[in-house]
Amino acid sequence: MIRVPVLRLPHGAGLPLPAYATAGAAGMDVVAAEDVVLPPGGRYAVATGFAVAVPEGYEVQVRPRSGLALKHGVTCLNTPGTVDSDYRGEVKVILANLGQEPFHVTRGERIAQLVPCPVTRAELHEADALDGTARGAGGFGSTGR
Ligand SMILES: O=c1ccn([C@H]2C[C@H](O)[C@@H](COP(=O)(O)OP(=O)(O)OP(=O)(O)O)O2)c(=O)[nH]1
Ligand SMILES: [Mg+2]
């Protein structure tokens, strides 16, 4: 468990803060803070009505809900979304409607889930050459041919 300060914004008044739906849930469900209609093929950054201060060394991932994906073709376009530890703006959920019908987001409806994760940062050292491997530069489906 990490402690994450959360600030409710004025338009988030009356909404539940992100919460775990069950004892073993990995993600905290997030509700929409606004009503919006996503046409087929449409995308929109849905307001959540809160901001967070993620501790240094962590991020918060914004992930889709499988029920919305399966039933309606609605997902987070940038999944997993990244909330940086130095971000203090409103958390938004970038929903995309990949389904065939318009999708109505209703204020208070659960639209995504938040998963805090530890972050490993790297220091890059520019090199003249890289060590050799059996794979080499092969990628993008190169194995098993
Ligand atoms: O699903 C998301 C993804 C991002 N963000 C916020 C928090 C994050 O810290 C900030 C920037 O996100 P990201 O780094 O993914 O976007 P960018 O296009 O690189 O923007 P920036 O130049 O502001 O970093 O936007 C969200 O609220 N929800
Ligand atoms: Mg960025």
Short mmCIF file of C-alpha atoms and ligand atoms in Angstrom, two decimals:
data_model
loop_
_atom_site.label_atom_id
_atom_site.label_comp_id
_atom_site.label_asym_id
_atom_site.label_seq_id
_atom_site.Cartn_x
_atom_site.Cartn_y
_atom_site.Cartn_z
CA MET A 1 0.00 0.00 0.00
CA ILE A 2 1.21 3.47 -0.82
CA ARG A 3 -0.40 6.64 0.40
CA VAL A 4 -1.66 8.91 -2.38
CA PRO A 5 -3.05 12.35 -1.50
CA VAL A 6 -6.15 13.06 -3.59
CA LEU A 7 -7.71 16.48 -4.13
CA ARG A 8 -11.37 16.64 -5.03
CA LEU A 9 -12.06 19.37 -7.59
CA PRO A 10 -15.23 21.50 -7.51
CA HIS A 11 -16.94 19.57 -10.32
CA GLY A 12 -16.16 16.30 -8.54
CA ALA A 13 -18.44 17.20 -5.62
CA GLY A 14 -20.68 14.35 -4.58
CA LEU A 15 -18.83 11.68 -6.57
CA PRO A 16 -17.17 8.66 -4.98
CA LEU A 17 -13.38 8.79 -5.02
CA PRO A 18 -11.62 5.92 -6.85
CA ALA A 19 -12.16 2.74 -4.87
CA TYR A 20 -11.48 -0.98 -4.99
CA ALA A 21 -14.66 -2.88 -5.83
CA THR A 22 -13.51 -6.09 -4.10
CA ALA A 23 -10.93 -7.13 -1.54
CA GLY A 24 -8.59 -8.50 -4.21
CA ALA A 25 -9.13 -5.92 -6.95
CA ALA A 26 -5.91 -4.65 -8.54
CA GLY A 27 -7.47 -1.44 -9.80
CA MET A 28 -9.48 1.32 -8.17
CA ASP A 29 -12.55 2.06 -10.27
CA VAL A 30 -12.84 5.66 -11.42
CA VAL A 31 -16.12 7.36 -12.22
CA ALA A 32 -16.80 10.03 -14.83
CA ALA A 33 -17.39 13.56 -13.58
CA GLU A 34 -19.33 14.61 -16.68
CA ASP A 35 -21.88 13.42 -19.19
CA VAL A 36 -20.59 12.95 -22.71
CA VAL A 37 -21.57 11.07 -25.84
CA LEU A 38 -18.83 9.31 -27.79
CA PRO A 39 -19.80 8.70 -31.40
CA PRO A 40 -18.47 5.55 -33.09
CA GLY A 41 -14.77 6.19 -33.71
CA GLY A 42 -14.79 9.11 -31.29
CA ARG A 43 -12.38 9.88 -28.47
CA TYR A 44 -12.57 12.24 -25.51
CA ALA A 45 -10.64 13.03 -22.31
CA VAL A 46 -13.31 12.45 -19.68
CA ALA A 47 -13.07 14.51 -16.49
CA THR A 48 -12.79 12.63 -13.21
CA GLY A 49 -13.13 15.56 -10.81
CA PHE A 50 -9.94 14.86 -8.83
CA ALA A 51 -6.17 15.31 -8.88
CA VAL A 52 -3.52 13.21 -7.15
CA ALA A 53 0.04 13.57 -5.88
CA VAL A 54 1.65 10.23 -6.75
CA PRO A 55 4.70 9.56 -4.56
CA GLU A 56 8.10 9.84 -6.24
CA GLY A 57 9.20 6.46 -7.56
CA TYR A 58 5.65 5.53 -8.59
CA GLU A 59 3.21 6.17 -11.40
CA VAL A 60 -0.51 5.56 -11.59
CA GLN A 61 -1.67 3.64 -14.64
CA VAL A 62 -5.09 4.41 -16.13
CA ARG A 63 -6.46 1.19 -17.54
CA PRO A 64 -9.67 0.23 -19.37
CA ARG A 65 -12.46 -1.81 -17.83
CA SER A 66 -12.96 -5.12 -19.62
CA GLY A 67 -16.75 -4.94 -19.34
CA LEU A 68 -16.92 -1.68 -21.30
CA ALA A 69 -14.45 -3.05 -23.84
CA LEU A 70 -16.34 -6.29 -24.41
CA LYS A 71 -19.91 -4.96 -24.27
CA HIS A 72 -19.42 -1.62 -26.02
CA GLY A 73 -15.99 -1.51 -27.65
CA VAL A 74 -15.04 1.33 -25.31
CA THR A 75 -11.43 1.44 -24.12
CA CYS A 76 -8.73 3.82 -22.97
CA LEU A 77 -7.04 4.92 -26.17
CA ASN A 78 -3.62 5.40 -24.56
CA THR A 79 -3.75 2.34 -22.37
CA PRO A 80 -2.10 2.13 -19.99
CA GLY A 81 -2.33 5.86 -19.40
CA THR A 82 0.46 7.26 -17.26
CA VAL A 83 -0.07 9.67 -14.39
CA ASP A 84 3.38 11.05 -13.55
CA SER A 85 4.45 11.63 -9.98
CA ASP A 86 4.89 15.36 -10.67
CA TYR A 87 1.46 15.86 -12.31
CA ARG A 88 -0.97 17.92 -10.30
CA GLY A 89 -3.69 18.51 -12.88
CA GLU A 90 -7.00 16.71 -13.09
CA VAL A 91 -6.76 13.00 -13.88
CA LYS A 92 -8.55 12.37 -17.17
CA VAL A 93 -9.60 9.17 -18.83
CA ILE A 94 -9.05 9.18 -22.58
CA LEU A 95 -11.89 7.02 -23.78
CA ALA A 96 -12.23 5.79 -27.36
CA ASN A 97 -15.35 4.26 -28.80
CA LEU A 98 -14.30 1.45 -31.11
CA GLY A 99 -17.86 0.13 -31.20
CA GLN A 100 -20.56 0.67 -33.80
CA GLU A 101 -23.03 2.56 -31.58
CA PRO A 102 -22.76 5.94 -29.85
CA PHE A 103 -21.66 5.44 -26.22
CA HIS A 104 -23.20 7.58 -23.49
CA VAL A 105 -20.89 8.30 -20.57
CA THR A 106 -22.95 9.22 -17.55
CA ARG A 107 -21.60 11.23 -14.60
CA GLY A 108 -20.93 8.78 -11.76
CA GLU A 109 -20.46 5.79 -14.08
CA ARG A 110 -17.27 3.74 -13.67
CA ILE A 111 -15.17 4.24 -16.81
CA ALA A 112 -11.64 3.06 -15.99
CA GLN A 113 -9.41 1.77 -13.23
CA LEU A 114 -6.26 3.09 -11.60
CA VAL A 115 -3.29 0.90 -10.75
CA PRO A 116 -0.31 2.38 -8.89
CA CYS A 117 3.01 0.91 -10.00
CA PRO A 118 6.63 1.30 -9.01
CA VAL A 119 8.76 2.97 -11.66
CA THR A 120 12.34 2.11 -12.52
CA ARG A 121 14.16 5.02 -14.10
CA ALA A 122 17.21 4.54 -16.29
CA GLU A 123 20.36 6.51 -16.94
CA LEU A 124 21.41 6.25 -20.59
CA HIS A 125 25.09 5.86 -21.42
CA GLU A 126 25.88 6.48 -25.08
CA ALA A 127 28.02 3.63 -26.50
CA ASP A 128 30.00 3.08 -29.72
CA ALA A 129 28.63 -0.48 -30.07
CA LEU A 130 26.29 -2.88 -28.29
CA ASP A 131 27.12 -6.41 -27.15
CA GLY A 132 26.14 -9.20 -29.59
CA THR A 133 23.17 -11.57 -29.10
CA ALA A 134 21.66 -14.51 -31.01
CA ARG A 135 18.61 -12.36 -31.88
CA GLY A 136 20.60 -9.43 -33.01
CA ALA A 137 18.41 -6.89 -34.81
CA GLY A 138 15.62 -9.40 -35.51
CA GLY A 139 12.22 -8.40 -34.15
CA PHE A 140 8.60 -7.82 -35.08
CA GLY A 141 7.80 -11.47 -35.69
CA SER A 142 11.28 -12.60 -36.74
CA THR A 143 11.42 -15.73 -34.53
CA GLY A 144 10.07 -19.18 -35.43
CA ARG A 145 10.43 -18.75 -39.19
O1 LIG B 1 -4.66 8.70 -19.23
C1 LIG B 1 -4.05 9.70 -18.82
C2 LIG B 1 -2.73 9.99 -19.24
C3 LIG B 1 -2.14 11.14 -18.77
N1 LIG B 1 -2.79 11.96 -17.89
C4 LIG B 1 -2.12 13.15 -17.35
C5 LIG B 1 -1.18 12.75 -16.24
C6 LIG B 1 0.16 12.70 -16.87
O2 LIG B 1 1.18 12.95 -15.94
C7 LIG B 1 0.02 13.81 -17.92
C8 LIG B 1 0.91 13.66 -19.11
O3 LIG B 1 0.68 12.40 -19.69
P1 LIG B 1 1.68 11.83 -20.79
O4 LIG B 1 3.08 12.03 -20.37
O5 LIG B 1 1.23 10.46 -21.11
O6 LIG B 1 1.29 12.76 -22.03
P2 LIG B 1 2.22 13.64 -22.97
O7 LIG B 1 1.54 13.68 -24.27
O8 LIG B 1 3.63 13.14 -22.92
O9 LIG B 1 2.08 15.05 -22.28
P3 LIG B 1 3.18 15.88 -21.45
O10 LIG B 1 4.02 16.55 -22.48
O11 LIG B 1 2.37 16.83 -20.63
O12 LIG B 1 3.96 14.91 -20.60
O13 LIG B 1 -1.34 13.76 -18.35
C9 LIG B 1 -4.05 11.65 -17.45
O14 LIG B 1 -4.66 12.37 -16.65
N2 LIG B 1 -4.65 10.54 -17.93
MG MG B 2 4.81 13.02 -21.12
#
